[in-house]
């Protein structure tokens, strides 16, 4: 079982918004603002989409946004596009210099 | 352009040793933590550990401490992941990952494409 809990799947139609959750504990997500989100198209290298809960690296569309409340972080993809279909993983810094990931969410654009 | 080029797929038998590699380019290799992430078939990502090539300081995830060895050769900008005795349960895709600068090590800003390791008798 992964350290962070994500729903296995999510879906939405083009143009809609989808939110993916990532639930941890007070030893990781709840205690640190160091949550990142990664997009992974199978066969390609994963890509950093969000870091420090809500910051976007240069080049990432502002359709991608992140937030956190308590032990749960969220990634929202607005204005869904076909190319957003991918696996999404969250990660968080955890106590004692550890890094933990979620189990991943397969996003389907209907 | 930052690139992480990983070595090719491997097929090994249980009990054999293995060392896979990841060559970094397009940035100062010695100044960024670089590490490894495992993805077992059909499963999520698992952080294994990191090394700072500048001084070889290494941190392992508790789950992988003692199971693998992470090393680096800064003279050729290459990081390694090594097993002394493979098990079938080591079958997975292994991603090389450049972590953020300095205290921002907890985020991964560049990834390799992965090395598939298959362990089967």
Coordinates of C-alpha atoms in Angstrom, one line a residue:
Chain A
X1 CA 0.0 0.0 0.0
X2 CA 1.3 3.4 -1.0
X3 CA 2.1 6.0 1.7
X4 CA -0.3 8.6 0.2
X5 CA -3.8 7.7 -0.9
X6 CA -5.1 8.7 -4.3
X7 CA -8.3 7.6 -6.1
X8 CA -7.3 5.0 -8.8
X9 CA -9.2 6.8 -11.5
X10 CA -10.8 10.1 -12.4
X11 CA -12.5 11.3 -15.6
X12 CA -14.0 14.3 -17.3
X13 CA -15.1 15.6 -20.6
X14 CA -13.1 18.1 -22.6
X15 CA -13.5 21.6 -21.2
X16 CA -14.6 20.4 -17.8
X17 CA -12.6 20.5 -14.5
X18 CA -11.4 17.5 -12.6
X19 CA -9.9 17.3 -9.1
X20 CA -7.7 14.6 -7.8
X21 CA -7.1 14.1 -4.1
X22 CA -4.0 12.9 -2.2
X23 CA -4.5 12.0 1.4
X24 CA -1.6 11.6 3.8
X25 CA -1.0 12.1 7.5
X26 CA 0.3 14.6 10.0
X27 CA 3.8 13.2 9.3
X28 CA 3.8 14.2 5.7
X29 CA 1.1 16.2 3.8
X30 CA -0.4 17.7 7.0
X31 CA 2.8 18.9 8.4
X32 CA 4.7 20.2 5.4
X33 CA 3.9 22.4 2.4
X34 CA 6.1 20.3 0.2
X35 CA 3.6 18.5 -1.9
X36 CA 4.3 17.9 -5.6
X37 CA 2.3 16.5 -8.5
X38 CA 3.7 14.6 -11.5
X39 CA 2.1 13.8 -14.8
X40 CA 3.1 10.5 -16.4
X41 CA 2.3 9.5 -19.9
X42 CA 3.2 5.8 -20.2
X43 CA 6.5 5.2 -22.0
X44 CA 7.7 8.8 -21.3
X45 CA 9.5 10.5 -18.4
X46 CA 7.2 11.8 -15.7
X47 CA 6.9 15.6 -15.6
X48 CA 6.7 17.9 -12.6
X49 CA 3.4 19.8 -12.7
X50 CA 3.0 21.4 -9.3
X51 CA 5.4 21.8 -6.4
X52 CA 5.2 23.3 -2.9
X53 CA 1.5 22.6 -2.9
X54 CA 0.5 25.2 -5.5
X55 CA 3.4 26.5 -7.5
X56 CA 3.8 25.8 -11.2
X57 CA 7.1 25.3 -12.9
X58 CA 7.8 27.4 -15.9
X59 CA 5.9 26.0 -19.0
X60 CA 3.1 24.3 -17.1
X61 CA -0.3 25.6 -18.2
X62 CA -2.2 27.6 -15.6
X63 CA -5.1 25.1 -16.1
X64 CA -3.2 23.0 -13.5
X65 CA -3.5 24.2 -9.9
X66 CA -2.8 22.7 -6.5
X67 CA -4.1 23.2 -3.0
X68 CA -4.1 21.6 0.4
X69 CA -6.4 21.3 3.4
X70 CA -5.2 19.5 6.5
X71 CA -3.8 16.1 5.5
X72 CA -5.3 16.2 2.0
X73 CA -3.7 17.9 -1.1
X74 CA -5.6 18.3 -4.4
X75 CA -4.7 18.8 -8.0
X76 CA -7.3 20.5 -10.2
X77 CA -7.1 20.4 -14.0
X78 CA -9.4 22.9 -15.5
X79 CA -10.5 23.1 -19.2
X80 CA -9.6 19.5 -19.7
X81 CA -7.8 18.7 -22.9
X82 CA -7.2 15.4 -24.6
X83 CA -3.4 15.6 -23.9
X84 CA -4.2 15.8 -20.2
X85 CA -5.0 12.1 -20.2
X86 CA -2.2 10.5 -18.2
X87 CA -1.4 9.1 -14.8
X88 CA -0.9 11.6 -12.0
X89 CA 1.1 11.1 -8.9
X90 CA 1.4 13.2 -5.8
X91 CA 4.4 13.2 -3.4
X92 CA 5.2 14.8 -0.1
X93 CA 8.2 15.3 2.1
X94 CA 7.8 13.2 5.2
X95 CA 9.5 13.1 8.6
X96 CA 13.1 12.1 8.8
X97 CA 14.2 13.2 5.3
X98 CA 11.9 10.8 3.5
X99 CA 9.8 11.3 0.4
X100 CA 6.5 9.5 -0.1
X101 CA 4.4 9.0 -3.2
X102 CA 0.7 8.3 -3.8
X103 CA -0.5 5.3 -5.7
X104 CA -1.4 7.3 -8.8
X105 CA -4.6 8.3 -10.5
X106 CA -5.4 7.5 -14.1
X107 CA -7.1 10.5 -15.6
X108 CA -9.3 9.8 -18.6
X109 CA -10.6 12.5 -20.9
X110 CA -14.0 11.2 -22.1
Chain B
X1 CA 18.5 21.2 -21.8
X2 CA 18.6 18.9 -18.8
X3 CA 18.7 15.2 -19.8
X4 CA 18.9 12.0 -17.7
X5 CA 19.8 9.1 -19.9
X6 CA 19.4 5.7 -18.3
X7 CA 21.0 2.4 -19.3
X8 CA 18.9 -0.2 -21.1
X9 CA 16.6 -2.9 -20.0
X10 CA 18.1 -5.9 -18.1
X11 CA 17.0 -9.5 -17.7
X12 CA 18.6 -11.2 -14.7
X13 CA 18.3 -14.4 -12.7
X14 CA 17.6 -14.4 -8.9
X15 CA 20.8 -14.1 -7.0
X16 CA 22.7 -12.2 -9.7
X17 CA 24.1 -8.8 -9.2
X18 CA 23.2 -5.7 -11.2
X19 CA 24.2 -2.1 -11.6
X20 CA 22.2 0.3 -13.7
X21 CA 23.2 3.8 -14.6
X22 CA 21.9 7.3 -15.3
X23 CA 24.0 9.9 -17.0
X24 CA 23.1 13.6 -16.4
X25 CA 23.8 16.4 -18.8
X26 CA 22.8 20.0 -19.4
X27 CA 23.4 21.1 -15.8
X28 CA 26.0 21.0 -13.0
X29 CA 25.8 17.4 -12.0
X30 CA 27.7 17.9 -8.7
X31 CA 25.2 20.5 -7.4
X32 CA 21.9 18.6 -7.5
X33 CA 20.7 15.6 -5.6
X34 CA 20.0 12.7 -7.9
X35 CA 18.1 9.6 -7.0
X36 CA 16.0 6.6 -7.9
X37 CA 12.3 5.8 -7.9
X38 CA 10.8 2.3 -8.3
X39 CA 7.6 1.4 -10.0
X40 CA 6.6 -2.3 -9.7
X41 CA 4.3 -3.7 -12.3
X42 CA 0.8 -2.1 -12.0
X43 CA 1.8 -0.2 -8.9
X44 CA 2.6 3.4 -7.9
X45 CA 5.9 5.1 -7.5
X46 CA 8.3 4.5 -4.5
X47 CA 11.1 6.7 -3.6
X48 CA 14.3 4.7 -3.0
X49 CA 16.9 7.3 -2.1
X50 CA 19.2 10.1 -3.3
X51 CA 22.9 11.0 -3.6
X52 CA 24.6 14.3 -3.7
X53 CA 27.4 13.8 -6.3
X54 CA 29.4 16.7 -5.0
X55 CA 30.4 14.8 -1.8
X56 CA 28.6 11.4 -2.2
X57 CA 26.3 12.1 0.7
X58 CA 23.5 9.5 0.4
X59 CA 20.1 9.2 2.0
X60 CA 17.9 6.1 1.6
X61 CA 14.2 5.5 2.1
X62 CA 13.8 3.3 5.2
X63 CA 12.1 0.8 2.8
X64 CA 15.2 0.4 0.7
X65 CA 18.0 0.9 3.2
X66 CA 20.3 -2.2 3.0
X67 CA 18.5 -3.5 -0.1
X68 CA 20.3 -1.4 -2.7
X69 CA 23.3 0.8 -3.1
X70 CA 23.2 4.3 -4.7
X71 CA 26.5 5.7 -5.9
X72 CA 27.8 8.3 -8.3
X73 CA 30.9 9.1 -10.4
X74 CA 31.0 12.8 -10.7
X75 CA 33.9 12.6 -13.2
X76 CA 31.4 11.2 -15.8
X77 CA 28.2 12.7 -14.4
X78 CA 26.7 9.3 -13.8
X79 CA 24.6 7.9 -11.0
X80 CA 24.2 4.2 -10.3
X81 CA 21.7 1.9 -8.6
X82 CA 23.2 -1.5 -7.6
X83 CA 22.0 -4.8 -6.2
X84 CA 24.2 -7.5 -4.9
X85 CA 21.7 -10.3 -5.0
X86 CA 18.5 -9.8 -7.0
X87 CA 15.1 -11.2 -6.1
X88 CA 12.1 -11.8 -8.3
X89 CA 10.4 -9.0 -6.3
X90 CA 13.0 -6.5 -7.7
X91 CA 11.3 -6.8 -11.1
X92 CA 10.2 -3.2 -11.8
X93 CA 10.8 0.0 -13.8
X94 CA 13.5 2.1 -12.1
X95 CA 13.5 5.9 -12.8
X96 CA 16.4 8.1 -12.3
X97 CA 15.4 11.5 -11.0
X98 CA 17.1 14.9 -10.5
X99 CA 15.9 16.4 -7.3
X100 CA 15.6 20.1 -6.6
X101 CA 18.5 22.4 -5.7
X102 CA 19.7 22.4 -2.2
X103 CA 17.0 22.4 0.4
X104 CA 14.4 21.9 -2.3
X105 CA 15.6 18.3 -2.7
X106 CA 12.1 17.0 -1.9
X107 CA 10.8 17.8 -5.4
X108 CA 11.9 16.0 -8.6
X109 CA 12.2 18.5 -11.4
X110 CA 13.6 16.1 -14.1
X111 CA 13.1 12.4 -14.7
X112 CA 14.7 9.8 -16.9
X113 CA 12.6 7.5 -19.1
X114 CA 13.2 4.5 -16.8
X115 CA 15.2 1.2 -16.9
X116 CA 13.1 -2.0 -16.9
X117 CA 14.7 -4.7 -14.7
X118 CA 13.2 -8.2 -15.0
X119 CA 14.3 -10.9 -12.5
X120 CA 13.2 -14.4 -13.5
X121 CA 14.6 -17.9 -13.3

